[in-house]
PDB file of C-alpha atoms in Angstrom:
ATOM      1  CA  MET A   1     115.131 114.877 106.992  1.00 81.00           C
ATOM      2  CA  ALA A   2     112.107 112.338 105.724  1.00 93.00           C
ATOM      3  CA  ILE A   3     109.587 111.215 107.681  1.00 95.00           C
ATOM      4  CA  ILE A   4     107.315 109.369 105.449  1.00 97.00           C
ATOM      5  CA  THR A   5     109.178 106.245 103.234  1.00 96.00           C
ATOM      6  CA  ALA A   6     106.723 104.456 101.211  1.00 97.00           C
ATOM      7  CA  THR A   7     109.015 101.944  99.235  1.00 96.00           C
ATOM      8  CA  ASP A   8     107.460  99.633  96.690  1.00 96.00           C
ATOM      9  CA  LEU A   9     103.808 100.299  97.657  1.00 96.00           C
ATOM     10  CA  THR A  10     101.649  97.719  96.269  1.00 96.00           C
ATOM     11  CA  LYS A  11      97.949  96.929  96.797  1.00 96.00           C
ATOM     12  CA  ASN A  12      95.939  94.236  95.471  1.00 95.00           C
ATOM     13  CA  TYR A  13      92.099  93.625  95.650  1.00 91.00           C
ATOM     14  CA  ILE A  14      90.592  90.176  94.577  1.00 88.00           C
ATOM     15  CA  THR A  15      87.467  90.169  93.491  1.00 84.00           C
ATOM     16  CA  TYR A  16      85.217  87.549  91.544  1.00 80.00           C
ATOM     17  CA  LYS A  17      83.957  87.099  87.844  1.00 77.00           C
ATOM     18  CA  ARG A  18      80.214  87.079  87.732  1.00 72.00           C
ATOM     19  CA  GLY A  19      78.657  86.323  83.961  1.00 69.00           C
ATOM     20  CA  ASP A  20      75.769  88.065  82.752  1.00 73.00           C
ATOM     21  CA  SER A  21      73.062  84.838  81.992  1.00 75.00           C
ATOM     22  CA  LEU A  22      70.757  83.076  84.325  1.00 74.00           C
ATOM     23  CA  ARG A  23      73.284  80.025  83.919  1.00 77.00           C
ATOM     24  CA  GLU A  24      76.672  81.921  84.054  1.00 72.00           C
ATOM     25  CA  THR A  25      74.963  83.207  87.737  1.00 71.00           C
ATOM     26  CA  VAL A  26      73.875  79.757  89.100  1.00 72.00           C
ATOM     27  CA  ALA A  27      77.363  78.533  88.048  1.00 73.00           C
ATOM     28  CA  SER A  28      79.091  80.949  89.983  1.00 71.00           C
ATOM     29  CA  VAL A  29      77.561  80.264  93.105  1.00 71.00           C
ATOM     30  CA  PHE A  30      79.459  76.879  93.066  1.00 74.00           C
ATOM     31  CA  ARG A  31      82.654  78.316  91.174  1.00 77.00           C
ATOM     32  CA  ARG A  32      83.920  81.958  90.806  1.00 77.00           C
ATOM     33  CA  GLU A  33      86.560  83.396  88.546  1.00 79.00           C
ATOM     34  CA  LYS A  34      89.311  85.154  91.199  1.00 84.00           C
ATOM     35  CA  VAL A  35      90.137  88.566  89.002  1.00 87.00           C
ATOM     36  CA  VAL A  36      93.094  90.352  91.238  1.00 88.00           C
ATOM     37  CA  VAL A  37      92.976  93.865  90.698  1.00 89.00           C
ATOM     38  CA  GLU A  38      95.920  96.274  90.838  1.00 92.00           C
ATOM     39  CA  ALA A  39      95.039  99.605  92.847  1.00 93.00           C
ATOM     40  CA  VAL A  40      98.517 100.484  93.391  1.00 96.00           C
ATOM     41  CA  LYS A  41     101.519  98.942  91.468  1.00 95.00           C
ATOM     42  CA  GLY A  42     105.186  99.400  93.324  1.00 95.00           C
ATOM     43  CA  VAL A  43     104.779 103.444  94.112  1.00 96.00           C
ATOM     44  CA  SER A  44     107.957 104.967  96.267  1.00 97.00           C
ATOM     45  CA  PHE A  45     108.482 108.204  97.401  1.00 97.00           C
ATOM     46  CA  SER A  46     109.466 110.288 100.583  1.00 97.00           C
ATOM     47  CA  VAL A  47     108.764 113.022 102.410  1.00 97.00           C
ATOM     48  CA  ASP A  48     110.624 115.340 104.287  1.00 97.00           C
ATOM     49  CA  ARG A  49     109.547 117.100 107.835  1.00 96.00           C
ATOM     50  CA  GLY A  50     107.865 120.123 107.089  1.00 96.00           C
ATOM     51  CA  GLU A  51     106.960 119.386 103.658  1.00 97.00           C
ATOM     52  CA  ILE A  52     103.192 119.833 101.741  1.00 97.00           C
ATOM     53  CA  VAL A  53     102.991 117.550  99.729  1.00 97.00           C
ATOM     54  CA  GLY A  54      99.904 117.157  96.847  1.00 95.00           C
ATOM     55  CA  LEU A  55      99.027 113.586  96.006  1.00 94.00           C
ATOM     56  CA  LEU A  56      97.008 113.689  92.828  1.00 91.00           C
ATOM     57  CA  GLY A  57      95.202 111.885  90.105  1.00 88.00           C
ATOM     58  CA  LYS A  58      92.179 110.851  88.412  1.00 87.00           C
ATOM     59  CA  ASN A  59      89.080 109.189  89.791  1.00 86.00           C
ATOM     60  CA  GLY A  60      90.690 105.376  90.092  1.00 86.00           C
ATOM     61  CA  ALA A  61      94.050 105.982  90.180  1.00 89.00           C
ATOM     62  CA  GLY A  62      95.049 104.914  93.334  1.00 91.00           C
ATOM     63  CA  LYS A  63      95.770 108.192  95.697  1.00 90.00           C
ATOM     64  CA  SER A  64      93.075 107.234  97.807  1.00 88.00           C
ATOM     65  CA  THR A  65      94.161 103.498  98.240  1.00 92.00           C
ATOM     66  CA  THR A  66      97.762 104.913  98.666  1.00 94.00           C
ATOM     67  CA  LEU A  67      96.756 107.400 101.576  1.00 92.00           C
ATOM     68  CA  LYS A  68      94.620 104.507 103.168  1.00 92.00           C
ATOM     69  CA  MET A  69      98.197 102.794 103.654  1.00 95.00           C
ATOM     70  CA  LEU A  70      99.961 105.510 104.841  1.00 95.00           C
ATOM     71  CA  THR A  71      97.699 106.127 107.424  1.00 93.00           C
ATOM     72  CA  GLY A  72      97.560 102.273 108.572  1.00 93.00           C
ATOM     73  CA  ILE A  73      93.968 101.732 107.420  1.00 91.00           C
ATOM     74  CA  LEU A  74      94.880  99.310 104.783  1.00 92.00           C
ATOM     75  CA  LEU A  75      97.735  96.705 104.838  1.00 93.00           C
ATOM     76  CA  PRO A  76      99.986  96.575 101.508  1.00 95.00           C
ATOM     77  CA  THR A  77      99.927  93.588 100.205  1.00 95.00           C
ATOM     78  CA  LYS A  78     103.875  94.310  99.175  1.00 95.00           C
ATOM     79  CA  GLY A  79     106.015  96.723  99.807  1.00 96.00           C
ATOM     80  CA  GLU A  80     106.843  98.991 103.277  1.00 95.00           C
ATOM     81  CA  VAL A  81     106.060 102.289 104.795  1.00 95.00           C
ATOM     82  CA  ASP A  82     107.562 104.275 107.489  1.00 96.00           C
ATOM     83  CA  VAL A  83     105.917 107.056 109.117  1.00 96.00           C
ATOM     84  CA  LEU A  84     108.183 108.797 111.798  1.00 96.00           C
ATOM     85  CA  GLY A  85     109.509 105.596 112.528  1.00 95.00           C
ATOM     86  CA  PHE A  86     105.973 103.687 112.556  1.00 95.00           C
ATOM     87  CA  SER A  87     104.809 100.773 110.474  1.00 94.00           C
ATOM     88  CA  PRO A  88     101.481 102.251 110.525  1.00 94.00           C
ATOM     89  CA  PHE A  89      99.098  99.112 110.148  1.00 89.00           C
ATOM     90  CA  ARG A  90     101.264  97.059 112.566  1.00 89.00           C
ATOM     91  CA  GLN A  91     101.599  99.633 115.015  1.00 91.00           C
ATOM     92  CA  ARG A  92      98.437 101.173 114.620  1.00 88.00           C
ATOM     93  CA  SER A  93      97.678 102.173 118.350  1.00 85.00           C
ATOM     94  CA  LYS A  94     100.956 104.268 119.096  1.00 90.00           C
ATOM     95  CA  TYR A  95     100.865 105.715 115.253  1.00 94.00           C
ATOM     96  CA  VAL A  96      97.447 107.515 115.571  1.00 92.00           C
ATOM     97  CA  SER A  97      98.287 109.693 118.470  1.00 92.00           C
ATOM     98  CA  ARG A  98     101.227 111.190 116.117  1.00 95.00           C
ATOM     99  CA  ILE A  99      99.268 111.987 113.167  1.00 96.00           C
ATOM    100  CA  GLY A 100      95.986 113.262 112.612  1.00 95.00           C
ATOM    101  CA  GLY A 101      93.326 113.578 109.269  1.00 93.00           C
ATOM    102  CA  VAL A 102      90.773 115.605 107.712  1.00 92.00           C
ATOM    103  CA  PHE A 103      88.838 113.221 104.902  1.00 85.00           C
ATOM    104  CA  GLY A 104      86.394 115.894 103.023  1.00 74.00           C
ATOM    105  CA  GLN A 105      83.569 113.241 102.507  1.00 74.00           C
ATOM    106  CA  LYS A 106      83.991 111.736 106.177  1.00 81.00           C
ATOM    107  CA  SER A 107      83.094 113.278 109.168  1.00 85.00           C
ATOM    108  CA  GLN A 108      84.775 112.899 113.003  1.00 88.00           C
ATOM    109  CA  LEU A 109      81.740 115.347 114.386  1.00 92.00           C
ATOM    110  CA  VAL A 110      78.814 113.563 116.205  1.00 92.00           C
ATOM    111  CA  TRP A 111      75.948 115.162 114.509  1.00 91.00           C
ATOM    112  CA  ASP A 112      73.518 116.156 117.036  1.00 93.00           C
ATOM    113  CA  ILE A 113      75.708 117.413 119.997  1.00 96.00           C
ATOM    114  CA  PRO A 114      77.612 120.522 119.364  1.00 96.00           C
ATOM    115  CA  PRO A 115      81.822 120.203 118.092  1.00 96.00           C
ATOM    116  CA  LEU A 116      82.647 121.235 121.214  1.00 96.00           C
ATOM    117  CA  ASP A 117      81.149 117.916 122.995  1.00 96.00           C
ATOM    118  CA  SER A 118      83.018 116.231 120.181  1.00 95.00           C
ATOM    119  CA  PHE A 119      86.784 117.674 121.001  1.00 96.00           C
ATOM    120  CA  ARG A 120      86.314 116.796 124.254  1.00 96.00           C
ATOM    121  CA  MET A 121      85.233 113.285 123.583  1.00 94.00           C
ATOM    122  CA  ASN A 122      88.450 112.983 120.960  1.00 92.00           C
ATOM    123  CA  LYS A 123      90.298 114.752 124.283  1.00 94.00           C
ATOM    124  CA  ALA A 124      89.603 111.912 126.197  1.00 94.00           C
ATOM    125  CA  ILE A 125      90.592 109.574 123.397  1.00 91.00           C
ATOM    126  CA  TYR A 126      94.205 111.061 123.090  1.00 91.00           C
ATOM    127  CA  GLY A 127      95.068 111.413 126.329  1.00 92.00           C
ATOM    128  CA  VAL A 128      95.458 115.266 125.322  1.00 93.00           C
ATOM    129  CA  PRO A 129      96.580 117.121 128.855  1.00 94.00           C
ATOM    130  CA  ASP A 130      94.234 119.942 129.774  1.00 95.00           C
ATOM    131  CA  GLY A 131      96.787 122.815 129.146  1.00 93.00           C
ATOM    132  CA  VAL A 132      97.637 121.398 125.514  1.00 93.00           C
ATOM    133  CA  TYR A 133      93.902 121.000 124.569  1.00 95.00           C
ATOM    134  CA  ASN A 134      93.237 124.154 125.696  1.00 95.00           C
ATOM    135  CA  GLY A 135      95.764 125.940 124.318  1.00 94.00           C
ATOM    136  CA  GLN A 136      95.571 123.815 120.792  1.00 94.00           C
ATOM    137  CA  LEU A 137      91.676 124.869 121.003  1.00 95.00           C
ATOM    138  CA  GLU A 138      91.908 128.384 121.728  1.00 94.00           C
ATOM    139  CA  LEU A 139      94.931 128.590 118.854  1.00 92.00           C
ATOM    140  CA  MET A 140      92.978 127.146 116.249  1.00 91.00           C
ATOM    141  CA  ALA A 141      89.226 128.409 117.130  1.00 93.00           C
ATOM    142  CA  GLY A 142      91.096 131.802 116.873  1.00 92.00           C
ATOM    143  CA  ILE A 143      92.593 131.284 113.668  1.00 91.00           C
ATOM    144  CA  LEU A 144      89.387 129.881 112.228  1.00 91.00           C
ATOM    145  CA  ASN A 145      86.985 132.038 113.376  1.00 90.00           C
ATOM    146  CA  ALA A 146      85.297 129.545 115.146  1.00 92.00           C
ATOM    147  CA  GLY A 147      84.750 130.658 118.646  1.00 90.00           C
ATOM    148  CA  GLU A 148      80.675 130.792 118.542  1.00 93.00           C
ATOM    149  CA  ILE A 149      80.678 128.206 115.671  1.00 94.00           C
ATOM    150  CA  ILE A 150      81.781 125.083 117.970  1.00 95.00           C
ATOM    151  CA  LYS A 151      78.851 125.559 120.521  1.00 95.00           C
ATOM    152  CA  ARG A 152      75.904 125.118 117.913  1.00 95.00           C
ATOM    153  CA  PRO A 153      74.891 121.565 117.444  1.00 95.00           C
ATOM    154  CA  THR A 154      76.566 120.059 114.645  1.00 95.00           C
ATOM    155  CA  ARG A 155      73.411 119.096 111.814  1.00 94.00           C
ATOM    156  CA  SER A 156      72.890 123.250 112.611  1.00 95.00           C
ATOM    157  CA  LEU A 157      76.628 124.223 110.655  1.00 94.00           C
ATOM    158  CA  SER A 158      77.180 124.976 107.062  1.00 92.00           C
ATOM    159  CA  LEU A 159      79.586 122.905 104.867  1.00 89.00           C
ATOM    160  CA  GLY A 160      82.014 125.503 105.510  1.00 90.00           C
ATOM    161  CA  GLU A 161      81.326 125.477 109.754  1.00 93.00           C
ATOM    162  CA  ARG A 162      82.030 121.885 109.692  1.00 93.00           C
ATOM    163  CA  MET A 163      84.917 121.558 107.887  1.00 91.00           C
ATOM    164  CA  LYS A 164      86.648 124.049 109.927  1.00 93.00           C
ATOM    165  CA  CYS A 165      85.444 122.047 112.975  1.00 95.00           C
ATOM    166  CA  GLU A 166      87.129 119.069 110.983  1.00 93.00           C
ATOM    167  CA  PHE A 167      90.082 120.312 111.000  1.00 93.00           C
ATOM    168  CA  ILE A 168      90.129 121.339 114.435  1.00 94.00           C
ATOM    169  CA  MET A 169      89.204 118.419 116.105  1.00 94.00           C
ATOM    170  CA  ALA A 170      92.281 116.734 113.916  1.00 94.00           C
ATOM    171  CA  MET A 171      94.584 118.881 115.423  1.00 94.00           C
ATOM    172  CA  LEU A 172      93.441 119.215 119.051  1.00 93.00           C
ATOM    173  CA  HIS A 173      96.106 116.099 119.898  1.00 93.00           C
ATOM    174  CA  LYS A 174      98.864 118.018 118.022  1.00 94.00           C
ATOM    175  CA  PRO A 175      99.809 116.014 115.336  1.00 96.00           C
ATOM    176  CA  GLU A 176     103.201 116.064 113.513  1.00 97.00           C
ATOM    177  CA  VAL A 177     101.400 114.683 109.910  1.00 97.00           C
ATOM    178  CA  VAL A 178      97.881 115.298 108.586  1.00 97.00           C
ATOM    179  CA  PHE A 179      96.651 113.328 105.922  1.00 96.00           C
ATOM    180  CA  LEU A 180      93.787 115.275 103.597  1.00 94.00           C
ATOM    181  CA  ASP A 181      91.932 113.857 101.562  1.00 90.00           C
ATOM    182  CA  GLU A 182      89.228 116.333  99.609  1.00 88.00           C
ATOM    183  CA  PRO A 183      89.700 118.839 102.776  1.00 88.00           C
ATOM    184  CA  THR A 184      87.518 121.703 100.419  1.00 88.00           C
ATOM    185  CA  ILE A 185      85.625 119.432  98.638  1.00 84.00           C
ATOM    186  CA  GLY A 186      81.704 121.897  98.410  1.00 83.00           C
ATOM    187  CA  LEU A 187      83.123 124.543  99.787  1.00 87.00           C
ATOM    188  CA  ASP A 188      82.962 128.026  98.633  1.00 87.00           C
ATOM    189  CA  ILE A 189      85.511 130.835  97.791  1.00 88.00           C
ATOM    190  CA  LEU A 190      85.546 132.132 101.285  1.00 87.00           C
ATOM    191  CA  ALA A 191      85.616 128.604 103.247  1.00 87.00           C
ATOM    192  CA  LYS A 192      88.201 127.223 100.627  1.00 90.00           C
ATOM    193  CA  GLU A 193      90.874 130.278 101.308  1.00 91.00           C
ATOM    194  CA  ALA A 194      89.728 130.074 105.464  1.00 90.00           C
ATOM    195  CA  ILE A 195      90.885 126.393 104.811  1.00 92.00           C
ATOM    196  CA  ARG A 196      94.136 126.969 103.096  1.00 93.00           C
ATOM    197  CA  LEU A 197      95.422 129.694 104.993  1.00 93.00           C
ATOM    198  CA  PHE A 198      94.555 127.530 108.008  1.00 93.00           C
ATOM    199  CA  ILE A 199      96.843 124.881 106.588  1.00 94.00           C
ATOM    200  CA  LEU A 200      99.562 127.065 105.862  1.00 95.00           C
ATOM    201  CA  ASP A 201      99.523 128.513 108.991  1.00 94.00           C
ATOM    202  CA  MET A 202      99.878 124.832 110.707  1.00 94.00           C
ATOM    203  CA  ASN A 203     102.798 124.259 108.409  1.00 96.00           C
ATOM    204  CA  ARG A 204     104.619 127.139 109.534  1.00 95.00           C
ATOM    205  CA  LYS A 205     104.795 125.833 113.137  1.00 93.00           C
ATOM    206  CA  GLY A 206     106.136 122.160 111.608  1.00 95.00           C
ATOM    207  CA  VAL A 207     102.769 120.142 110.682  1.00 96.00           C
ATOM    208  CA  THR A 208     103.956 118.247 107.909  1.00 97.00           C
ATOM    209  CA  PHE A 209     100.660 117.764 105.373  1.00 97.00           C
ATOM    210  CA  ILE A 210     100.222 115.260 102.464  1.00 96.00           C
ATOM    211  CA  LEU A 211      97.061 116.128 100.274  1.00 94.00           C
ATOM    212  CA  THR A 212      94.851 114.533  97.828  1.00 92.00           C
ATOM    213  CA  THR A 213      92.379 116.677  95.728  1.00 88.00           C
ATOM    214  CA  HIS A 214      90.976 117.561  92.709  1.00 85.00           C
ATOM    215  CA  ASP A 215      90.638 121.413  93.248  1.00 86.00           C
ATOM    216  CA  ILE A 216      94.089 122.704  91.188  1.00 85.00           C
ATOM    217  CA  GLN A 217      93.734 125.814  93.179  1.00 87.00           C
ATOM    218  CA  ASP A 218      94.729 123.475  96.364  1.00 91.00           C
ATOM    219  CA  VAL A 219      97.378 121.954  94.916  1.00 90.00           C
ATOM    220  CA  GLU A 220      99.312 125.521  93.180  1.00 88.00           C
ATOM    221  CA  ARG A 221      98.342 127.295  97.216  1.00 91.00           C
ATOM    222  CA  LEU A 222      99.581 124.947  99.359  1.00 94.00           C
ATOM    223  CA  ALA A 223     102.094 122.080  97.696  1.00 94.00           C
ATOM    224  CA  GLY A 224     105.397 122.697  97.556  1.00 93.00           C
ATOM    225  CA  ARG A 225     106.238 119.290  95.337  1.00 95.00           C
ATOM    226  CA  VAL A 226     103.614 116.894  93.687  1.00 94.00           C
ATOM    227  CA  ILE A 227     102.894 113.355  93.170  1.00 95.00           C
ATOM    228  CA  ILE A 228     100.966 112.028  90.849  1.00 92.00           C
ATOM    229  CA  ILE A 229      99.564 108.417  89.880  1.00 92.00           C
ATOM    230  CA  ASN A 230      98.112 107.604  87.033  1.00 90.00           C
ATOM    231  CA  SER A 231      96.718 103.638  86.691  1.00 89.00           C
ATOM    232  CA  GLY A 232      98.303 102.675  90.167  1.00 92.00           C
ATOM    233  CA  GLU A 233     101.718 103.833  88.949  1.00 94.00           C
ATOM    234  CA  LYS A 234     103.766 106.888  90.144  1.00 94.00           C
ATOM    235  CA  VAL A 235     104.428 108.956  86.776  1.00 91.00           C
ATOM    236  CA  PHE A 236     105.408 112.340  87.987  1.00 92.00           C
ATOM    237  CA  GLU A 237     107.221 113.633  91.553  1.00 94.00           C
ATOM    238  CA  ASP A 238     108.968 116.988  92.445  1.00 93.00           C
ATOM    239  CA  THR A 239     108.244 120.824  92.210  1.00 92.00           C
ATOM    240  CA  GLN A 240     105.390 122.178  90.892  1.00 86.00           C
ATOM    241  CA  GLU A 241     107.959 124.935  88.605  1.00 83.00           C
ATOM    242  CA  ALA A 242     109.125 121.267  87.204  1.00 84.00           C
ATOM    243  CA  LEU A 243     105.782 119.986  86.635  1.00 82.00           C
ATOM    244  CA  LYS A 244     105.238 123.344  84.800  1.00 74.00           C
ATOM    245  CA  ARG A 245     108.180 122.575  82.752  1.00 73.00           C
ATOM    246  CA  ARG A 246     106.760 119.740  81.694  1.00 70.00           C
ATOM    247  CA  LEU A 247     105.130 120.984  78.684  1.00 61.00           C
ATOM    248  CA  GLY A 248     108.045 122.440  77.403  1.00 64.00           C
ATOM    249  CA  GLU A 249     108.259 126.044  75.726  1.00 72.00           C
ATOM    250  CA  ARG A 250     104.750 126.371  75.136  1.00 79.00           C
ATOM    251  CA  LYS A 251     102.610 129.693  75.671  1.00 84.00           C
ATOM    252  CA  SER A 252      99.222 130.601  74.898  1.00 87.00           C
ATOM    253  CA  VAL A 253      98.654 133.499  72.871  1.00 92.00           C
ATOM    254  CA  ASP A 254      95.355 135.382  72.478  1.00 93.00           C
ATOM    255  CA  VAL A 255      95.205 137.970  69.950  1.00 94.00           C
ATOM    256  CA  VAL A 256      93.373 140.861  68.828  1.00 95.00           C
ATOM    257  CA  PHE A 257      93.865 142.417  65.027  1.00 95.00           C
ATOM    258  CA  LYS A 258      92.365 146.016  64.569  1.00 93.00           C
ATOM    259  CA  THR A 259      91.234 144.448  60.912  1.00 92.00           C
ATOM    260  CA  PRO A 260      90.419 140.967  59.627  1.00 93.00           C
ATOM    261  CA  VAL A 261      93.199 138.648  59.601  1.00 93.00           C
ATOM    262  CA  GLU A 262      92.381 134.972  57.639  1.00 86.00           C
ATOM    263  CA  GLY A 263      95.345 132.426  57.650  1.00 88.00           C
ATOM    264  CA  ILE A 264      98.070 131.891  60.578  1.00 92.00           C
ATOM    265  CA  ALA A 265     100.418 129.250  59.785  1.00 91.00           C
ATOM    266  CA  LEU A 266     103.861 129.372  60.790  1.00 93.00           C
ATOM    267  CA  ASP A 267     105.684 126.749  62.109  1.00 92.00           C
ATOM    268  CA  GLY A 268     105.441 125.919  66.104  1.00 88.00           C
ATOM    269  CA  VAL A 269     102.170 127.513  66.085  1.00 91.00           C
ATOM    270  CA  THR A 270      98.768 125.821  66.866  1.00 89.00           C
ATOM    271  CA  VAL A 271      95.110 128.038  66.212  1.00 91.00           C
ATOM    272  CA  LEU A 272      93.369 127.097  69.023  1.00 88.00           C
ATOM    273  CA  SER A 273      89.716 128.566  68.023  1.00 89.00           C
ATOM    274  CA  ARG A 274      89.038 131.783  66.159  1.00 91.00           C
ATOM    275  CA  LYS A 275      85.900 133.333  67.422  1.00 88.00           C
ATOM    276  CA  ASN A 276      85.683 136.198  64.433  1.00 92.00           C
ATOM    277  CA  PRO A 277      88.354 137.244  61.562  1.00 92.00           C
ATOM    278  CA  MET A 278      90.152 139.378  64.245  1.00 93.00           C
ATOM    279  CA  GLU A 279      90.269 137.561  67.190  1.00 94.00           C
ATOM    280  CA  ALA A 280      92.769 134.045  67.863  1.00 93.00           C
ATOM    281  CA  ALA A 281      93.613 131.748  70.170  1.00 91.00           C
ATOM    282  CA  ILE A 282      96.992 130.298  69.676  1.00 92.00           C
ATOM    283  CA  SER A 283      99.191 127.685  71.165  1.00 87.00           C
ATOM    284  CA  VAL A 284     102.830 128.568  70.082  1.00 89.00           C
ATOM    285  CA  ASP A 285     105.966 126.266  70.811  1.00 86.00           C
ATOM    286  CA  CYS A 286     108.572 128.664  71.548  1.00 86.00           C
ATOM    287  CA  SER A 287     111.398 126.028  71.171  1.00 82.00           C
ATOM    288  CA  VAL A 288     110.441 126.021  66.868  1.00 89.00           C
ATOM    289  CA  THR A 289     109.316 129.484  67.029  1.00 90.00           C
ATOM    290  CA  PRO A 290     110.934 132.199  69.361  1.00 90.00           C
ATOM    291  CA  MET A 291     108.188 134.297  70.805  1.00 89.00           C
ATOM    292  CA  ASN A 292     109.653 137.574  69.022  1.00 91.00           C
ATOM    293  CA  ARG A 293     109.792 135.989  65.571  1.00 93.00           C
ATOM    294  CA  PHE A 294     106.029 134.926  66.829  1.00 93.00           C
ATOM    295  CA  ILE A 295     105.458 138.023  67.532  1.00 92.00           C
ATOM    296  CA  ALA A 296     106.688 139.899  64.179  1.00 93.00           C
ATOM    297  CA  TYR A 297     104.864 137.498  62.146  1.00 94.00           C
ATOM    298  CA  MET A 298     101.534 138.369  63.777  1.00 93.00           C
ATOM    299  CA  SER A 299     102.326 142.258  63.254  1.00 93.00           C
ATOM    300  CA  GLU A 300     102.987 141.182  59.706  1.00 93.00           C
ATOM    301  CA  LEU A 301      99.598 139.914  58.923  1.00 93.00           C
ATOM    302  CA  GLY A 302      97.965 142.853  60.214  1.00 93.00           C
ATOM    303  CA  GLU A 303      97.808 145.611  63.232  1.00 93.00           C
ATOM    304  CA  ILE A 304      97.581 144.429  66.564  1.00 94.00           C
ATOM    305  CA  ALA A 305      95.266 146.088  68.995  1.00 94.00           C
ATOM    306  CA  ASP A 306      95.730 143.602  72.197  1.00 94.00           C
ATOM    307  CA  ILE A 307      97.807 140.491  73.020  1.00 93.00           C
ATOM    308  CA  SER A 308      98.093 138.839  75.986  1.00 92.00           C
ATOM    309  CA  ILE A 309     100.699 135.921  76.357  1.00 88.00           C
ATOM    310  CA  ARG A 310     100.710 133.277  79.340  1.00 84.00           C
ATOM    311  CA  GLY A 311     102.665 129.664  79.866  1.00 76.00           C
ATOM    312  CA  PRO A 312     100.235 126.700  80.355  1.00 71.00           C
ATOM    313  CA  GLY A 313      97.911 126.320  83.201  1.00 69.00           C
ATOM    314  CA  MET A 314      98.325 123.744  86.286  1.00 73.00           C
ATOM    315  CA  GLU A 315      95.063 122.334  84.445  1.00 72.00           C
ATOM    316  CA  GLU A 316      96.424 121.794  81.812  1.00 72.00           C
ATOM    317  CA  ILE A 317      99.718 120.084  82.366  1.00 77.00           C
ATOM    318  CA  ILE A 318      97.793 117.697  85.105  1.00 78.00           C
ATOM    319  CA  LYS A 319      95.022 116.663  82.284  1.00 76.00           C
ATOM    320  CA  SER A 320      98.025 116.118  79.569  1.00 75.00           C
ATOM    321  CA  ILE A 321      99.879 113.921  82.296  1.00 78.00           C
ATOM    322  CA  TYR A 322      96.559 111.689  82.656  1.00 75.00           C
ATOM    323  CA  ALA A 323      96.301 111.671  79.620  1.00 72.00           C
ATOM    324  CA  GLY A 324      99.404 109.684  79.484  1.00 66.00           C
ATOM    325  CA  GLY A 325     101.284 112.853  77.288  1.00 48.00           C
TER     326      GLY A 325
END
């Protein structure tokens, strides 16, 4: 059942054009030329309860603006948003008690006091009962191994430790929907893994997540479904599996011969690079040349010492969509 619905979501910003010369600059004081910037252009989608959805896009594509409209920070220029039966901007005071947010580049914690004191402040703001607060705090501090971290001043914590506390802060009032904007930015491998496992654990408990990130591994590990926004427009919405089929039957092949091989020429086969006459990185379109025929052809060219075959990576696929592929 859909608990998030965005219909024809549009956001325009008004800026003003200013000239480069002194004369144009002075003239702009009295008369400015208005410029309309279309950040989001008629985006529609829905999210079911219990999903983790990746909202992706390159810098300036409109994904953060979309997220801000979903959370109620921005009012859409046109279109409607419904989250848990609320209009986020118009019913904000009631709405925020049902959602949470973690923004990798913006902190909710107070710098000079321990996170535990910030948690208590949020408890008072949201009116969280003592039993719910204590249970949530114990549960999440245990999952994130943060029992001692939350007692130290925030300024003394590492980035990974602070992000753990940011997640605890966002989840204390038991939100049904959580919005994540670059939640693993700048974290090391171990901290990223801890955050990802926490998100998956909370999702199994019924929390719905919308995730924006530039870290493709976040998407691969977490998102069951992917929405891609490019230049303010939705260009893809489907499962990860469907996204991986986007490039068709293409395979990447690394091959090593025992003896030098000069020319590799076959329909549907593109040589990407050659380190030396005995090695080649190749792209094979299996809809043109089936893999068994390709391998037979390569065996005719020379004796194969090693070969590896893999499908296109998620990063390669998403890059092709950003580029308009």
